[in-house]
Tab-separated table of C-alpha atoms in Angstrom:
chain	number	residue	atom	x	y	z
A	1	SER	CA	-0.136	-0.200	-0.175
A	2	THR	CA	0.849	3.449	-0.480
A	3	LEU	CA	1.452	4.157	3.263
A	4	LYS	CA	3.636	1.004	3.867
A	5	THR	CA	5.560	2.541	0.971
A	6	ARG	CA	5.917	5.705	2.678
A	7	MET	CA	7.181	4.527	5.765
A	8	ALA	CA	9.752	2.259	4.317
A	9	LEU	CA	10.729	5.223	2.763
A	10	ALA	CA	10.945	7.352	5.920
A	11	ARG	CA	12.632	4.401	7.569
A	12	SER	CA	15.674	4.356	4.773
A	13	VAL	CA	16.335	8.073	5.795
A	14	GLN	CA	18.284	9.684	7.755
A	15	PRO	CA	16.960	12.211	10.324
A	16	SER	CA	17.767	15.498	9.235
A	17	ALA	CA	15.722	18.431	7.570
A	18	ASN	CA	15.895	16.781	4.782
A	19	PHE	CA	13.844	13.878	6.355
A	20	ALA	CA	11.898	16.116	7.995
A	21	LEU	CA	10.697	18.042	4.311
A	22	LEU	CA	10.357	14.789	2.649
A	23	ALA	CA	8.524	13.103	5.358
A	24	LEU	CA	5.996	16.035	4.914
A	25	VAL	CA	6.287	16.164	1.338
A	26	LEU	CA	4.856	12.426	1.556
A	27	ILE	CA	2.013	13.402	3.931
A	28	GLY	CA	0.571	15.575	1.692
A	29	ARG	CA	-0.832	18.915	1.729
A	30	TRP	CA	-3.019	20.490	4.737
A	31	HIS	CA	-6.215	22.626	4.007
A	32	ALA	CA	-6.459	25.749	5.632
A	33	ALA	CA	-8.200	26.182	9.049
A	34	SER	CA	-8.235	28.440	12.036
A	35	SER	CA	-6.970	26.036	14.169
A	36	PHE	CA	-2.879	24.746	13.382
A	37	LEU	CA	-2.504	22.681	10.031
A	38	VAL	CA	0.206	20.898	10.929
A	39	ILE	CA	1.322	19.862	15.581
A	40	GLY	CA	4.755	18.269	15.696
A	41	ALA	CA	4.178	16.128	18.658
A	42	GLY	CA	7.772	14.564	19.582
A	43	LEU	CA	9.075	16.430	22.503
A	44	GLY	CA	12.628	18.155	22.860
A	45	ARG	CA	15.950	16.567	21.306
A	46	THR	CA	13.602	14.737	18.742
A	47	GLY	CA	14.240	16.578	15.341
A	48	THR	CA	11.993	19.224	16.298
A	49	GLY	CA	14.298	22.416	15.080
A	50	SER	CA	14.813	20.178	12.179
A	51	LEU	CA	11.400	19.622	11.320
A	52	ALA	CA	10.233	24.028	11.695
A	53	GLN	CA	12.894	24.538	9.288
A	54	ALA	CA	11.451	22.302	7.410
A	55	LEU	CA	8.164	23.725	7.466
A	56	GLU	CA	9.019	27.028	7.652
A	57	ILE	CA	11.005	26.145	3.956
A	58	LEU	CA	6.855	24.544	2.966
A	59	GLY	CA	5.944	27.963	3.793
A	60	TYR	CA	4.367	26.978	7.172
A	61	ARG	CA	4.629	29.445	9.800
A	62	CYS	CA	5.915	27.250	12.680
A	63	TYR	CA	5.515	27.923	16.754
A	64	HIS	CA	8.826	26.521	17.909
A	65	GLY	CA	8.158	25.223	21.545
A	66	GLY	CA	10.283	26.974	24.058
A	67	ALA	CA	11.964	29.411	21.202
A	68	ALA	CA	8.788	30.816	21.094
A	69	THR	CA	7.336	31.222	24.652
A	70	GLU	CA	10.768	32.437	25.746
A	71	ARG	CA	11.861	34.951	23.548
A	72	ASN	CA	9.663	35.987	21.123
A	73	ARG	CA	5.749	35.536	22.960
A	74	PRO	CA	6.830	35.760	26.781
A	75	GLY	CA	3.163	36.036	28.343
A	76	ASP	CA	2.529	32.849	26.148
A	77	ALA	CA	4.148	30.552	28.998
A	78	ALA	CA	1.921	31.871	31.566
A	79	ARG	CA	-1.504	30.696	29.013
A	80	TRP	CA	0.241	27.248	28.341
A	81	LEU	CA	0.678	26.909	32.530
A	82	GLU	CA	-2.944	27.834	32.744
A	83	VAL	CA	-3.893	25.371	29.991
A	84	ALA	CA	-1.587	22.335	32.232
A	85	GLN	CA	-3.762	23.103	35.597
A	86	THR	CA	-6.517	23.709	34.326
A	87	MET	CA	-9.181	20.462	34.348
A	88	ASN	CA	-11.443	21.071	31.688
A	89	ILE	CA	-8.429	21.806	28.811
A	90	SER	CA	-10.400	22.581	26.223
A	91	GLU	CA	-11.889	26.855	26.385
A	92	PRO	CA	-7.646	27.529	27.377
A	93	LEU	CA	-6.900	25.361	24.831
A	94	GLY	CA	-8.773	26.643	22.109
A	95	LYS	CA	-8.631	30.409	22.873
A	96	LEU	CA	-4.503	30.330	23.486
A	97	THR	CA	-4.613	27.729	19.796
A	98	GLU	CA	-6.822	30.831	18.115
A	99	ASP	CA	-4.503	33.797	19.623
A	100	LEU	CA	-1.880	31.870	18.056
A	101	VAL	CA	-3.500	31.235	14.868
A	102	ALA	CA	-4.427	34.831	14.540
A	103	ALA	CA	-0.567	36.274	15.194
A	104	GLY	CA	-0.055	33.733	12.008
A	105	PHE	CA	1.042	30.483	13.266
A	106	ASN	CA	-0.182	27.676	11.559
A	107	ALA	CA	2.054	24.953	12.685
A	108	THR	CA	3.451	23.832	16.041
A	109	VAL	CA	6.564	21.451	16.979
A	110	ASP	CA	8.077	20.813	20.738
A	111	GLU	CA	6.746	21.558	23.985
A	112	PRO	CA	4.621	22.935	25.795
A	113	ALA	CA	1.598	22.350	22.594
A	114	ALA	CA	3.645	18.695	21.737
A	115	LEU	CA	1.968	18.224	25.527
A	116	PHE	CA	-0.741	18.596	23.991
A	117	ALA	CA	-0.887	16.461	21.181
A	118	LEU	CA	-4.118	14.408	21.885
A	119	PRO	CA	-6.973	17.153	22.375
A	120	LEU	CA	-4.439	19.145	19.169
A	121	LEU	CA	-5.387	15.878	17.254
A	122	GLU	CA	-8.724	16.345	16.792
A	123	LEU	CA	-8.110	19.208	15.083
A	124	ARG	CA	-5.500	18.428	12.313
A	125	GLN	CA	-2.345	16.331	11.051
A	126	LEU	CA	-0.011	14.676	13.465
A	127	LEU	CA	3.502	14.020	13.364
A	128	CYS	CA	5.600	12.832	15.598
A	129	PRO	CA	9.401	12.433	15.209
A	130	ILE	CA	11.324	10.588	17.970
A	131	ARG	CA	15.222	10.079	18.315
A	132	THR	CA	16.888	6.895	17.293
A	133	ARG	CA	20.087	5.538	19.304
A	134	GLN	CA	22.736	6.935	17.733
A	135	ARG	CA	25.510	4.175	16.085
């Protein structure tokens, strides 16, 4: 099947920005919406930087976790903490996502968004990079 072919090809390539680009091209295109179009569910140190670069090359504006919350959007860290401390995360997560999309972001990788991948999964395509043992 096509999915098996894509997965076999993805496994045969070394992790890098080129791999991330290849994976994204193989997966296909996404439709515009008022939520993140791509959600990278991989945690830090799993190639999220390369994935963010690949997304940017493909024309996405990527909210790259820690870098975005620490440098460019200082108020976001407190908002993510609020989402984490709330029993019903739908409302604060939805509002935060809407605000990030309104600010021009249409993709996200790394924490803190990766920690909420399952609730966000209902909205969009999910990518989950993993780190393999060095040989």
